Coordinates of N, CA and C in Angstrom, one line a residue:
M1 N 0.9 -1.3 -0.2 CA 0.2 0.1 0.0 C 1.0 1.2 0.1
K2 N 0.4 1.9 -0.7 CA 1.1 3.4 -0.6 C 0.1 4.5 -0.3
T3 N 0.8 5.7 0.7 CA -0.3 6.6 1.1 C 0.2 7.8 0.4
L4 N -0.5 8.7 0.1 CA -0.3 10.1 -0.2 C -1.0 11.3 0.4
Q5 N 0.0 11.9 1.0 CA -1.0 13.0 2.0 C -0.6 14.1 1.2
F6 N -1.7 15.0 1.2 CA -1.8 16.3 1.2 C -2.6 17.2 1.4
I7 N -2.7 18.8 1.3 CA -3.8 19.7 2.1 C -4.5 19.7 0.6
A8 N -6.0 20.0 1.3 CA -7.1 19.9 0.1 C -7.9 21.3 0.3
H9 N -6.8 22.1 1.6 CA -7.4 23.9 1.6 C -9.0 23.8 1.8
C10 N -9.3 22.9 3.0 CA -10.6 23.2 3.7 C -10.1 22.9 5.1
Q11 N -11.4 23.3 5.5 CA -11.4 23.5 7.0 C -12.6 22.4 7.9
A12 N -12.2 21.5 7.9 CA -13.3 20.5 8.5 C -14.6 21.0 9.7
Q13 N -13.5 21.4 10.3 CA -14.1 22.2 11.8 C -15.3 23.4 11.4
Q14 N -14.4 24.3 10.3 CA -15.3 25.2 10.2 C -16.0 25.2 9.0
A15 N -16.0 24.6 7.8 CA -16.5 24.1 6.5 C -16.7 22.8 6.4
P16 N -17.3 22.2 7.0 CA -17.4 20.4 6.6 C -17.7 20.2 5.3
N17 N -19.1 21.1 4.9 CA -19.4 20.6 3.6 C -18.1 20.7 2.1
D18 N -17.5 22.1 2.9 CA -16.2 22.0 1.9 C -15.4 21.5 1.5
C19 N -15.1 20.6 2.6 CA -14.2 19.0 2.5 C -14.5 18.0 2.3
L20 N -16.2 17.8 2.4 CA -16.8 16.6 1.7 C -16.9 17.0 -0.1
A21 N -16.8 18.3 -0.2 CA -16.8 18.5 -1.7 C -15.8 18.3 -2.3
A22 N -14.3 18.8 -1.7 CA -13.4 18.1 -2.0 C -12.9 16.9 -2.2
Q23 N -13.4 16.0 -1.0 CA -13.7 14.8 -1.1 C -14.1 14.0 -2.7
Q24 N -15.4 14.7 -2.7 CA -16.0 14.4 -3.9 C -15.2 14.6 -5.1
Q25 N -14.6 15.8 -5.1 CA -13.7 16.6 -6.0 C -12.6 15.2 -6.7
V26 N -11.9 14.9 -5.6 CA -10.7 14.2 -5.7 C -10.8 12.5 -6.4
T27 N -12.2 12.7 -5.8 CA -12.7 10.7 -6.3 C -13.2 11.1 -7.9
Q28 N -14.1 12.1 -8.2 CA -14.5 12.2 -9.4 C -13.4 12.6 -10.6
L29 N -12.2 13.4 -10.1 CA -11.0 13.7 -10.9 C -10.3 12.4 -11.1
L30 N -10.1 11.6 -9.8 CA -9.5 10.4 -10.6 C -10.2 9.5 -11.2
A31 N -11.4 9.2 -11.0 CA -12.1 8.3 -11.9 C -12.1 8.9 -13.1
E32 N -12.4 10.2 -13.3 CA -12.4 10.7 -15.1 C -10.4 10.5 -15.5
K33 N -9.7 10.9 -14.7 CA -8.3 11.4 -15.5 C -7.4 9.8 -15.5
L34 N -7.5 8.9 -14.7 CA -6.7 7.7 -14.4 C -6.5 7.1 -15.8
A35 N -7.7 7.1 -16.5 CA -7.6 6.7 -17.9 C -6.4 7.2 -18.8
D36 N -6.3 8.1 -18.7 CA -5.2 8.9 -19.4 C -4.0 8.1 -19.1
Y37 N -3.7 7.4 -18.3 CA -2.3 6.7 -17.5 C -2.6 5.1 -17.9
G38 N -3.8 5.0 -18.3 CA -3.7 3.4 -18.8 C -4.3 2.9 -17.7
F39 N -5.0 3.6 -16.6 CA -5.9 2.7 -15.7 C -7.5 2.7 -16.4
E40 N -7.9 1.6 -15.9 CA -9.6 2.1 -16.2 C -10.4 1.8 -14.8
T41 N -11.2 2.8 -14.4 CA -11.7 2.9 -13.1 C -13.0 2.0 -13.3
L42 N -13.4 1.8 -12.3 CA -14.5 0.3 -12.1 C -15.9 1.5 -11.1
S43 N -16.7 0.6 -11.0 CA -18.1 1.3 -10.0 C -17.2 1.6 -8.7
Q44 N -17.7 3.5 -8.5 CA -17.1 3.8 -7.1 C -18.3 3.7 -6.2
S45 N -17.9 3.9 -4.8 CA -18.5 3.6 -4.0 C -17.9 4.5 -3.0
G46 N -18.9 6.1 -2.7 CA -18.0 6.9 -1.7 C -17.1 7.3 -2.2
D47 N -15.5 7.3 -1.2 CA -14.3 7.8 -0.9 C -13.7 6.9 -1.9
H48 N -14.1 5.5 -2.4 CA -13.2 4.8 -3.3 C -13.3 4.1 -4.4
I49 N -12.6 4.1 -5.4 CA -12.3 3.8 -6.7 C -11.3 2.4 -6.6
A50 N -12.2 1.3 -7.8 CA -11.9 0.2 -7.8 C -11.3 0.8 -9.3
V51 N -9.5 0.2 -9.7 CA -9.2 0.5 -10.8 C -8.3 -1.1 -11.1
S52 N -8.5 -0.9 -12.4 CA -7.8 -2.5 -13.5 C -7.0 -1.8 -14.2
V53 N -6.2 -2.7 -14.7 CA -5.2 -2.5 -16.2 C -5.6 -3.6 -17.2
E54 N -5.4 -3.2 -18.4 CA -5.8 -3.9 -19.4 C -4.8 -5.3 -19.2
Q55 N -5.3 -6.4 -19.4 CA -4.4 -7.5 -19.4 C -3.6 -8.2 -17.9
H56 N -4.3 -7.5 -16.7 CA -3.4 -7.4 -15.6 C -5.4 -7.9 -15.0
E57 N -4.8 -9.0 -13.9 CA -6.2 -9.5 -13.2 C -5.7 -8.8 -11.6
L58 N -4.9 -8.1 -11.6 CA -4.5 -7.4 -10.4 C -5.3 -6.7 -10.1
P59 N -6.6 -6.9 -9.0 CA -6.9 -5.5 -8.6 C -6.4 -4.4 -7.6
L60 N -6.8 -3.2 -8.2 CA -6.1 -2.1 -7.5 C -7.1 -1.2 -6.9
A61 N -7.0 -0.8 -6.0 CA -8.0 0.6 -5.3 C -7.3 1.8 -5.0
V62 N -7.9 2.7 -5.0 CA -7.8 4.2 -4.7 C -8.6 4.5 -3.3
A63 N -8.1 5.1 -2.2 CA -9.3 5.7 -1.4 C -9.0 7.1 -0.9
C64 N -9.7 8.1 -0.9 CA -9.3 9.2 -0.2 C -10.2 10.0 0.8
Q65 N -9.6 10.4 2.0 CA -10.5 10.6 2.9 C -9.7 12.1 3.6
I66 N -10.5 12.7 4.0 CA -10.2 14.1 4.8 C -9.7 13.1 6.4
Q67 N -8.1 13.7 7.0 CA -7.7 13.2 8.1 C -7.9 13.8 9.0
T68 N -8.0 15.3 9.0 CA -7.5 16.0 9.5 C -8.3 17.6 9.9
E69 N -8.8 17.8 10.8 CA -9.3 19.3 10.9 C -9.1 20.7 9.9
Q70 N -7.6 20.1 10.0 CA -6.7 21.7 9.3 C -7.1 21.0 7.4
G71 N -7.8 20.2 7.2 CA -7.9 19.5 5.6 C -7.1 18.9 5.5
H72 N -5.9 18.1 5.8 CA -5.3 17.3 5.5 C -6.1 16.1 4.5
M73 N -5.8 15.7 3.3 CA -6.4 14.5 3.0 C -5.6 13.5 2.5
V74 N -5.9 12.1 2.6 CA -4.8 10.8 2.8 C -5.5 10.0 1.5
C75 N -4.9 9.6 0.1 CA -5.3 8.8 -0.5 C -4.4 7.3 -0.3
E76 N -4.9 6.3 -0.1 CA -4.7 4.9 0.1 C -4.4 4.5 -1.0
I77 N -3.2 4.1 -1.7 CA -3.4 3.3 -3.1 C -2.9 1.9 -2.6
S78 N -4.3 0.8 -3.2 CA -3.6 -0.3 -2.1 C -3.6 -1.3 -3.8
S79 N -3.4 -2.7 -3.5 CA -3.1 -3.9 -4.2 C -3.8 -5.1 -3.4
Y80 N -3.9 -5.8 -4.1 CA -5.0 -6.9 -3.2 C -4.3 -8.1 -4.1
P81 N -3.1 -8.8 -3.5 CA -2.7 -9.5 -4.6 C -3.2 -11.0 -3.8
A82 N -3.0 -12.1 -4.8 CA -3.1 -13.7 -4.7 C -2.3 -13.5 -3.5
E83 N -2.9 -15.3 -2.7 CA -1.9 -15.2 -1.1 C -1.0 -15.8 -2.3
E84 N -1.2 -16.8 -3.4 CA -0.1 -17.9 -3.6 C 0.2 -17.1 -5.2
Q85 N 1.2 -16.1 -5.0 CA 1.8 -15.4 -6.0 C 3.1 -15.6 -6.4
D86 N 3.7 -15.8 -7.6 CA 4.7 -16.2 -7.8 C 5.8 -15.1 -7.8
W87 N 6.9 -15.3 -8.0 CA 8.0 -13.7 -7.9 C 7.4 -13.0 -9.3
L88 N 7.2 -13.1 -10.4 CA 7.0 -12.4 -11.7 C 5.6 -11.4 -11.3
D89 N 4.8 -12.3 -10.9 CA 3.3 -11.3 -10.4 C 3.9 -10.5 -9.3
R90 N 4.4 -10.9 -8.2 CA 4.6 -9.7 -7.4 C 5.5 -8.3 -8.1
I91 N 6.5 -8.7 -8.7 CA 7.3 -7.7 -9.6 C 6.2 -6.9 -10.1
T92 N 5.2 -7.4 -10.6 CA 4.4 -6.8 -11.7 C 3.4 -6.0 -11.2
E93 N 2.8 -6.6 -9.8 CA 2.2 -6.1 -8.5 C 3.0 -4.6 -8.6
Q94 N 4.0 -4.4 -8.1 CA 4.7 -3.8 -7.2 C 5.0 -2.4 -8.5
S95 N 5.1 -3.0 -9.9 CA 5.3 -2.1 -10.8 C 3.7 -1.2 -11.3
L96 N 3.1 -1.8 -11.3 CA 1.6 -1.4 -11.6 C 1.4 -0.4 -10.3
L97 N 1.4 -0.8 -8.8 CA 1.2 -0.4 -8.0 C 1.9 1.1 -8.0
N98 N 2.9 1.3 -8.2 CA 4.2 2.6 -8.4 C 3.6 3.2 -9.4
Q99 N 2.9 2.8 -10.6 CA 2.6 3.3 -11.9 C 1.2 4.4 -11.5
L100 N 0.2 3.5 -10.9 CA -0.7 4.2 -10.1 C -0.7 5.0 -9.2
A101 N 0.5 5.2 -8.2 CA 0.6 6.0 -7.6 C 0.9 7.5 -7.8
Q102 N 1.8 7.1 -9.6 CA 2.4 8.1 -9.6 C 1.5 8.9 -10.2
A103 N 0.4 8.2 -11.1 CA -0.5 8.6 -11.8 C -1.7 9.4 -10.9
V104 N -1.9 9.3 -9.6 CA -2.5 9.8 -8.7 C -2.2 11.0 -8.5
E105 N -0.6 10.8 -8.1 CA 0.2 12.4 -7.6 C -0.1 13.5 -8.7
T106 N 0.0 12.9 -10.0 CA 0.6 13.5 -11.0 C -1.1 14.6 -11.2
T107 N -2.3 13.4 -11.5 CA -3.4 14.4 -11.5 C -4.1 15.1 -10.5
L108 N -3.5 15.1 -9.2 CA -4.1 15.9 -8.3 C -3.4 17.2 -8.3
K109 N -1.9 17.2 -8.4 CA -1.2 18.0 -8.6 C -1.3 19.1 -9.9
T110 N -2.3 18.6 -10.7 CA -2.8 19.7 -11.8 C -4.1 20.7 -11.0
Q111 N -4.4 20.7 -9.9 CA -5.3 21.5 -9.5 C -4.8 21.9 -8.2
T112 N -5.1 23.7 -8.7 CA -4.2 24.6 -7.7 C -4.8 24.5 -6.0
H113 N -5.9 24.0 -6.0 CA -6.4 24.2 -4.3 C -5.8 22.8 -3.4
F114 N -5.0 21.8 -4.4 CA -4.3 20.9 -3.5 C -2.7 21.2 -3.3
S115 N -2.3 20.9 -2.3 CA -1.1 21.2 -1.9 C -0.1 20.6 -1.1
N116 N 1.1 20.5 -1.0 CA 2.1 20.0 0.2 C 1.9 18.8 -0.1
F117 N 2.2 18.0 -0.9 CA 1.9 16.6 -1.4 C 3.7 15.9 -0.8
E118 N 2.9 14.4 0.3 CA 4.0 13.8 0.7 C 3.5 12.8 0.7
W119 N 4.4 11.5 0.4 CA 4.4 10.1 0.6 C 4.7 9.6 1.9
K120 N 3.9 9.0 2.5 CA 4.0 8.2 3.7 C 4.0 6.9 3.7

C-alpha cells in the first residue's frame, strides 16, 4: 500500500461541506483522469475507486479521505494480491502499484487548491 498525504485547503471544523466537496472532487477527478495513464476505473462507492489495468487481473484501489481538521487529505493506494503469487507476479504488482501512485499524484497536482504532497 502507498499513502499520499496532501492539503485540500478546507477546514473540516469550520466548513465541513467544503471538505466533503473536496473529497468528492478528488474521487471524481481520479475516476475521470486515471484512464489517461492506462488505468480503467470501475464502479465507485463513496471515497473508493476500483482500478484495473488491461491484461492484468490484479485488483487495485484508491481511497481518499479527509484526515484532520486542518484539511489534510490522505489517498491510500492498495493492491490485493493472491496469496499464492509467484515472483514475476509480485514484480508486476509492485510496478503497477508504483505507476498508479504516480498517476494519482500527477493528476492531483494539476489542481491548484491541493498542495503539500507527501508520501507516507
